[in-house]
mmCIF file of C-alpha atoms in Angstrom:
data_model
loop_
_atom_site.group_PDB
_atom_site.id
_atom_site.type_symbol
_atom_site.label_atom_id
_atom_site.label_comp_id
_atom_site.label_asym_id
_atom_site.label_seq_id
_atom_site.Cartn_x
_atom_site.Cartn_y
_atom_site.Cartn_z
ATOM 1 C CA MET A 1 4.863 64.407 -28.403
ATOM 2 C CA THR A 2 8.580 65.148 -28.123
ATOM 3 C CA LYS A 3 10.484 62.955 -25.675
ATOM 4 C CA PHE A 4 13.751 63.889 -23.978
ATOM 5 C CA ILE A 5 15.984 61.711 -21.826
ATOM 6 C CA ILE A 6 18.240 63.640 -19.455
ATOM 7 C CA PHE A 7 21.469 62.359 -17.954
ATOM 8 C CA THR A 8 23.201 64.874 -15.715
ATOM 9 C CA ASP A 9 26.292 64.850 -13.502
ATOM 10 C CA LEU A 10 27.997 61.848 -15.094
ATOM 11 C CA HIS A 11 31.364 62.575 -13.441
ATOM 12 C CA MET A 12 33.273 60.253 -15.743
ATOM 13 C CA VAL A 13 36.742 59.296 -14.453
ATOM 14 C CA PRO A 14 39.774 57.615 -16.050
ATOM 15 C CA GLU A 15 39.754 53.836 -16.312
ATOM 16 C CA GLY A 16 40.349 52.086 -12.982
ATOM 17 C CA MET A 17 39.156 55.014 -10.842
ATOM 18 C CA THR A 18 35.951 55.336 -8.824
ATOM 19 C CA ILE A 19 33.942 57.915 -6.855
ATOM 20 C CA ILE A 20 33.025 56.825 -3.296
ATOM 21 C CA GLY A 21 33.630 53.298 -4.555
ATOM 22 C CA LEU A 22 31.248 53.667 -7.519
ATOM 23 C CA ASP A 23 32.216 53.246 -11.178
ATOM 24 C CA PRO A 24 30.769 56.130 -13.235
ATOM 25 C CA TYR A 25 31.538 54.321 -16.491
ATOM 26 C CA ARG A 26 29.609 51.176 -15.553
ATOM 27 C CA ARG A 27 26.668 53.101 -14.142
ATOM 28 C CA LEU A 28 26.320 55.239 -17.248
ATOM 29 C CA ALA A 29 26.797 52.229 -19.537
ATOM 30 C CA ASN A 30 23.881 50.552 -17.763
ATOM 31 C CA GLY A 31 21.796 53.689 -18.245
ATOM 32 C CA ILE A 32 22.570 53.925 -21.945
ATOM 33 C CA ALA A 33 21.688 50.251 -22.412
ATOM 34 C CA HIS A 34 18.416 50.876 -20.560
ATOM 35 C CA VAL A 35 17.552 53.837 -22.814
ATOM 36 C CA ASN A 36 18.385 51.839 -25.941
ATOM 37 C CA ARG A 37 16.114 49.029 -24.777
ATOM 38 C CA TYR A 38 13.118 51.004 -23.532
ATOM 39 C CA HIS A 39 13.366 54.506 -25.037
ATOM 40 C CA ALA A 40 14.889 54.055 -28.471
ATOM 41 C CA ASP A 41 12.151 56.365 -29.802
ATOM 42 C CA THR A 42 13.540 59.312 -27.800
ATOM 43 C CA ASP A 43 13.893 62.492 -29.848
ATOM 44 C CA CYS A 44 17.006 63.630 -27.991
ATOM 45 C CA VAL A 45 19.148 62.397 -25.112
ATOM 46 C CA ILE A 46 20.590 65.426 -23.341
ATOM 47 C CA PHE A 47 23.757 65.134 -21.258
ATOM 48 C CA ALA A 48 23.357 68.121 -18.965
ATOM 49 C CA GLY A 49 26.851 68.880 -17.705
ATOM 50 C CA ASP A 50 29.477 67.680 -15.253
ATOM 51 C CA LEU A 51 30.352 65.188 -17.927
ATOM 52 C CA THR A 52 33.619 64.346 -16.174
ATOM 53 C CA HIS A 53 34.912 64.630 -12.628
ATOM 54 C CA TRP A 54 38.343 66.157 -13.341
ATOM 55 C CA ALA A 55 37.865 67.470 -16.902
ATOM 56 C CA ASP A 56 40.680 65.272 -18.192
ATOM 57 C CA ARG A 57 40.954 64.106 -21.792
ATOM 58 C CA PRO A 58 40.900 60.333 -21.047
ATOM 59 C CA SER A 59 37.585 60.738 -19.233
ATOM 60 C CA TYR A 60 36.055 62.681 -22.136
ATOM 61 C CA GLU A 61 37.288 60.006 -24.530
ATOM 62 C CA ARG A 62 35.692 57.244 -22.417
ATOM 63 C CA LEU A 63 32.447 59.223 -22.379
ATOM 64 C CA LYS A 64 32.506 59.797 -26.123
ATOM 65 C CA ALA A 65 32.781 56.059 -26.731
ATOM 66 C CA LEU A 66 29.773 55.411 -24.499
ATOM 67 C CA VAL A 67 27.673 58.159 -26.098
ATOM 68 C CA GLY A 68 28.448 56.545 -29.456
ATOM 69 C CA GLU A 69 26.509 53.471 -28.305
ATOM 70 C CA LEU A 70 23.246 55.399 -27.988
ATOM 71 C CA VAL A 71 20.457 54.614 -30.449
ATOM 72 C CA PRO A 72 18.688 58.012 -30.144
ATOM 73 C CA PRO A 73 20.504 61.261 -31.047
ATOM 74 C CA ALA A 74 22.420 63.046 -28.289
ATOM 75 C CA ALA A 75 23.178 66.655 -27.350
ATOM 76 C CA MET A 76 25.961 67.666 -24.978
ATOM 77 C CA MET A 77 26.137 70.364 -22.313
ATOM 78 C CA ILE A 78 28.878 71.274 -19.832
ATOM 79 C CA GLY A 79 28.956 72.064 -16.118
ATOM 80 C CA ASN A 80 31.303 73.235 -13.399
ATOM 81 C CA HIS A 81 33.397 70.039 -13.432
ATOM 82 C CA ASP A 82 34.105 70.464 -17.153
ATOM 83 C CA ARG A 83 36.696 72.422 -19.089
ATOM 84 C CA ARG A 84 35.251 73.888 -22.236
ATOM 85 C CA GLU A 85 38.424 73.675 -24.323
ATOM 86 C CA VAL A 86 39.194 70.056 -23.379
ATOM 87 C CA PHE A 87 35.603 69.010 -24.007
ATOM 88 C CA LEU A 88 35.562 70.653 -27.445
ATOM 89 C CA ASP A 89 38.896 69.107 -28.342
ATOM 90 C CA VAL A 90 37.399 65.637 -27.838
ATOM 91 C CA PHE A 91 33.790 66.349 -28.859
ATOM 92 C CA SER A 92 34.880 68.365 -31.885
ATOM 93 C CA ASP A 93 31.428 68.133 -33.500
ATOM 94 C CA ALA A 94 29.574 69.493 -30.444
ATOM 95 C CA ALA A 95 27.296 72.439 -31.133
ATOM 96 C CA THR A 96 28.514 75.887 -30.069
ATOM 97 C CA ASP A 97 27.238 79.415 -30.517
ATOM 98 C CA GLU A 98 29.028 82.175 -32.416
ATOM 99 C CA ASN A 99 31.145 82.989 -29.332
ATOM 100 C CA GLY A 100 32.295 79.426 -28.732
ATOM 101 C CA PHE A 101 29.993 78.659 -25.815
ATOM 102 C CA VAL A 102 28.582 75.125 -25.711
ATOM 103 C CA GLN A 103 24.949 76.031 -26.264
ATOM 104 C CA GLN A 104 22.344 75.538 -28.933
ATOM 105 C CA ALA A 105 18.643 75.771 -29.758
ATOM 106 C CA ILE A 106 16.909 72.731 -31.262
ATOM 107 C CA ASP A 107 13.463 73.053 -32.806
ATOM 108 C CA PHE A 108 10.904 70.258 -32.658
ATOM 109 C CA THR A 109 7.333 70.330 -33.956
ATOM 110 C CA ASP A 110 5.912 71.153 -30.525
ATOM 111 C CA CYS A 111 8.714 73.011 -28.710
ATOM 112 C CA ARG A 112 12.087 74.712 -28.871
ATOM 113 C CA ALA A 113 14.783 73.231 -26.627
ATOM 114 C CA VAL A 114 17.414 75.756 -25.522
ATOM 115 C CA LEU A 115 20.593 74.249 -24.064
ATOM 116 C CA LEU A 116 22.691 76.720 -22.075
ATOM 117 C CA ASP A 117 26.369 76.876 -21.154
ATOM 118 C CA THR A 118 26.459 78.041 -17.506
ATOM 119 C CA LEU A 119 30.157 77.292 -16.846
ATOM 120 C CA PHE A 120 31.716 80.194 -14.905
ATOM 121 C CA ALA A 121 35.167 79.772 -16.447
ATOM 122 C CA PRO A 122 37.854 80.285 -17.606
ATOM 123 C CA PRO A 123 39.680 81.096 -15.443
ATOM 124 C CA TYR A 124 39.096 77.812 -13.636
ATOM 125 C CA ASP A 125 39.274 79.340 -10.186
ATOM 126 C CA TYR A 126 37.789 76.813 -7.759
ATOM 127 C CA PRO A 127 35.685 77.021 -5.661
ATOM 128 C CA VAL A 128 34.435 80.225 -7.326
ATOM 129 C CA SER A 129 33.989 78.585 -10.726
ATOM 130 C CA HIS A 130 31.822 75.817 -9.271
ATOM 131 C CA ALA A 131 29.027 78.389 -9.354
ATOM 132 C CA GLY A 132 27.203 79.081 -12.611
ATOM 133 C CA HIS A 133 27.073 82.299 -14.603
ATOM 134 C CA LEU A 134 25.508 83.626 -17.785
ATOM 135 C CA CYS A 135 27.644 86.473 -19.104
ATOM 136 C CA GLU A 136 26.248 89.315 -21.227
ATOM 137 C CA ARG A 137 27.006 87.462 -24.470
ATOM 138 C CA ARG A 138 25.207 84.328 -23.311
ATOM 139 C CA LEU A 139 22.226 86.303 -22.034
ATOM 140 C CA ALA A 140 22.030 88.125 -25.366
ATOM 141 C CA TRP A 141 22.111 84.779 -27.177
ATOM 142 C CA LEU A 142 19.319 83.458 -24.931
ATOM 143 C CA ASP A 143 17.317 86.601 -25.609
ATOM 144 C CA ARG A 144 17.515 85.896 -29.348
ATOM 145 C CA GLN A 145 16.554 82.235 -28.947
ATOM 146 C CA LEU A 146 13.509 83.093 -26.860
ATOM 147 C CA GLY A 147 12.540 85.867 -29.236
ATOM 148 C CA GLY A 148 12.873 83.603 -32.276
ATOM 149 C CA ALA A 149 10.856 80.678 -30.933
ATOM 150 C CA GLY A 150 7.674 81.798 -32.678
ATOM 151 C CA ASP A 151 4.628 79.907 -31.430
ATOM 152 C CA ARG A 152 6.694 77.113 -29.918
ATOM 153 C CA PRO A 153 6.882 76.839 -26.132
ATOM 154 C CA VAL A 154 10.469 76.819 -24.876
ATOM 155 C CA LEU A 155 12.152 74.299 -22.597
ATOM 156 C CA ILE A 156 15.415 75.544 -21.117
ATOM 157 C CA PHE A 157 18.116 73.048 -20.157
ATOM 158 C CA MET A 158 20.919 74.323 -17.921
ATOM 159 C CA HIS A 159 23.400 72.690 -15.574
ATOM 160 C CA HIS A 160 23.122 75.151 -12.685
ATOM 161 C CA PRO A 161 19.679 75.853 -11.185
ATOM 162 C CA PRO A 162 18.854 79.568 -11.391
ATOM 163 C CA HIS A 163 17.113 79.530 -7.977
ATOM 164 C CA VAL A 164 17.580 78.132 -4.483
ATOM 165 C CA THR A 165 16.952 74.417 -3.922
ATOM 166 C CA GLY A 166 17.042 74.242 -0.126
ATOM 167 C CA PHE A 167 20.492 72.620 0.040
ATOM 168 C CA THR A 168 22.785 75.135 1.746
ATOM 169 C CA GLY A 169 26.046 74.064 0.134
ATOM 170 C CA ILE A 170 24.638 73.701 -3.373
ATOM 171 C CA ASP A 171 22.733 76.995 -3.179
ATOM 172 C CA MET A 172 26.034 78.809 -2.617
ATOM 173 C CA ILE A 173 27.163 77.588 -6.065
ATOM 174 C CA ARG A 174 23.925 77.921 -8.061
ATOM 175 C CA LEU A 175 23.609 80.294 -11.036
ATOM 176 C CA ILE A 176 24.853 83.516 -9.490
ATOM 177 C CA ASN A 177 22.853 85.836 -11.765
ATOM 178 C CA GLY A 178 19.546 84.016 -11.605
ATOM 179 C CA GLN A 179 17.684 87.308 -11.277
ATOM 180 C CA GLU A 180 18.875 88.403 -14.718
ATOM 181 C CA PHE A 181 17.984 85.022 -16.172
ATOM 182 C CA TYR A 182 14.449 85.103 -14.778
ATOM 183 C CA ALA A 183 13.903 88.700 -15.846
ATOM 184 C CA LEU A 184 14.676 87.646 -19.411
ATOM 185 C CA ALA A 185 12.445 84.561 -19.235
ATOM 186 C CA GLU A 186 9.571 86.569 -17.774
ATOM 187 C CA ARG A 187 9.879 89.271 -20.417
ATOM 188 C CA HIS A 188 9.409 86.766 -23.237
ATOM 189 C CA GLY A 189 6.772 84.719 -21.406
ATOM 190 C CA ASN A 190 7.276 81.538 -23.450
ATOM 191 C CA VAL A 191 9.450 79.436 -21.122
ATOM 192 C CA ARG A 192 7.305 76.438 -20.152
ATOM 193 C CA HIS A 193 9.825 74.458 -18.129
ATOM 194 C CA ILE A 194 13.395 74.649 -16.821
ATOM 195 C CA ILE A 195 15.458 71.453 -16.535
ATOM 196 C CA ALA A 196 18.673 71.461 -14.493
ATOM 197 C CA GLY A 197 21.217 69.226 -12.791
ATOM 198 C CA HIS A 198 24.116 70.064 -10.436
ATOM 199 C CA VAL A 199 22.312 69.065 -7.224
ATOM 200 C CA HIS A 200 22.422 65.252 -7.598
ATOM 201 C CA ARG A 201 18.867 65.062 -6.249
ATOM 202 C CA THR A 202 15.381 64.815 -7.773
ATOM 203 C CA ILE A 203 13.598 68.114 -7.140
ATOM 204 C CA SER A 204 10.534 69.725 -8.717
ATOM 205 C CA GLY A 205 8.613 72.915 -8.151
ATOM 206 C CA SER A 206 8.304 76.396 -9.586
ATOM 207 C CA SER A 207 10.188 79.643 -9.263
ATOM 208 C CA ARG A 208 8.715 82.998 -10.232
ATOM 209 C CA GLY A 209 5.825 81.103 -11.801
ATOM 210 C CA ILE A 210 7.951 78.875 -14.071
ATOM 211 C CA PRO A 211 7.993 75.120 -13.348
ATOM 212 C CA PHE A 212 11.360 73.405 -12.980
ATOM 213 C CA SER A 213 12.756 69.883 -12.651
ATOM 214 C CA ILE A 214 16.170 68.823 -11.352
ATOM 215 C CA PHE A 215 17.439 65.271 -11.794
ATOM 216 C CA LYS A 216 19.712 62.890 -9.923
ATOM 217 C CA SER A 217 23.049 61.613 -11.176
ATOM 218 C CA PRO A 218 23.785 58.201 -12.695
ATOM 219 C CA VAL A 219 26.516 57.910 -10.049
ATOM 220 C CA HIS A 220 26.519 59.525 -6.573
ATOM 221 C CA GLN A 221 23.733 61.543 -4.969
ATOM 222 C CA GLN A 222 23.368 64.548 -2.680
ATOM 223 C CA PRO A 223 22.578 63.507 0.926
ATOM 224 C CA MET A 224 19.168 64.708 2.017
ATOM 225 C CA PRO A 225 19.982 66.961 5.045
ATOM 226 C CA PHE A 226 19.377 70.525 3.868
ATOM 227 C CA ASP A 227 21.707 72.454 6.154
ATOM 228 C CA THR A 228 25.135 70.998 5.341
ATOM 229 C CA PRO A 229 27.473 73.667 3.917
ATOM 230 C CA ASP A 230 29.664 71.099 2.100
ATOM 231 C CA ALA A 231 28.483 70.635 -1.502
ATOM 232 C CA SER A 232 30.892 67.750 -2.125
ATOM 233 C CA LEU A 233 29.253 65.216 0.230
ATOM 234 C CA SER A 234 27.851 62.198 -1.624
ATOM 235 C CA VAL A 235 25.933 58.995 -0.934
ATOM 236 C CA ASP A 236 25.355 55.779 -2.872
ATOM 237 C CA GLU A 237 21.714 55.834 -3.953
ATOM 238 C CA PRO A 238 20.133 54.395 -7.127
ATOM 239 C CA ALA A 239 21.334 55.731 -10.465
ATOM 240 C CA ALA A 240 18.733 57.690 -12.409
ATOM 241 C CA TYR A 241 17.887 59.604 -15.554
ATOM 242 C CA GLY A 242 15.019 61.963 -16.322
ATOM 243 C CA ILE A 243 12.252 61.619 -18.899
ATOM 244 C CA VAL A 244 10.551 64.772 -20.193
ATOM 245 C CA LEU A 245 7.523 64.610 -22.489
ATOM 246 C CA VAL A 246 6.005 67.599 -24.259
ATOM 247 C CA THR A 247 2.237 67.173 -24.595
ATOM 248 C CA ASP A 248 -0.591 69.182 -26.098
ATOM 249 C CA ASP A 249 -1.404 70.438 -22.599
ATOM 250 C CA GLY A 250 2.064 71.050 -21.187
ATOM 251 C CA VAL A 251 5.078 69.103 -19.966
ATOM 252 C CA LEU A 252 5.253 65.730 -18.177
ATOM 253 C CA VAL A 253 8.329 64.846 -16.125
ATOM 254 C CA HIS A 254 9.363 61.419 -14.856
ATOM 255 C CA THR A 255 12.502 59.965 -13.295
ATOM 256 C CA GLU A 256 13.740 56.406 -13.823
ATOM 257 C CA ASP A 257 15.926 54.691 -11.216
ATOM 258 C CA TYR A 258 17.057 52.392 -13.965
ATOM 259 C CA GLU A 259 19.314 50.017 -12.048
ATOM 260 C CA ILE A 260 16.536 48.978 -9.645
ATOM 261 C CA ALA A 261 13.537 49.510 -11.963
ATOM 262 C CA ARG A 262 11.492 46.382 -12.727
ATOM 263 C CA ARG A 263 8.938 45.606 -15.425
ATOM 264 C CA ASP A 264 7.912 42.102 -14.358
ATOM 265 C CA ALA A 265 4.789 43.481 -12.704
ATOM 266 C CA ALA A 266 2.120 41.453 -10.907
ATOM 267 C CA MET A 267 -1.432 42.299 -9.848
ATOM 268 C CA ALA A 268 -1.510 43.928 -6.407
#
């Protein structure tokens, strides 16, 4: 039973800076300590994009030091707040495909994990590049990974959701060619689950018959009202990471609000 831990939307900042008064470094450090204590047997901890807030080198360096404290192995992805070239300059051993995109396929005994690079840049033309995109080269790469999975079910990890989530502002900057993505997934028929971030909110459901899970951030969260057009609004709610388990029957998904979680249980 393969176990994944998912941290998404870390928004690391330089030392001394905060986001809405919250310290991304401290919140992620607490999460990593929690994983090391309770989930050291994890097969892979996936950092699913928006690793930093401003894509600056000092923030990537702070993040790299924290990731180095993990007991389980880690895999890195990028999102719309990242800059591919700065990330790769700091994380020089990060996996990339033959075209330099930050994506990889990892095979386990019971599944293939496909980690996608959905960054719509360069050029870094905000707000346009806050949306996600899979260009022809990345779609062709995904086609090969799905086709080469053999009998293994495939879990796809991507920063941008390829479908609407109900949040007006976020849905304007989702994966802009989700139709092409789903057409490819449907053609192969082996995608068992899609895991995404970007929204800063725990969401689950299915789209075009494929189940999906979206996880909250370790830092700031998306406010619940659906109809706000501003995707940058944030609230202070508990930090969280996702837990994904591949079973003989399918996929189990949990979320852990690790800073308020308790294990000193009593009989109710």
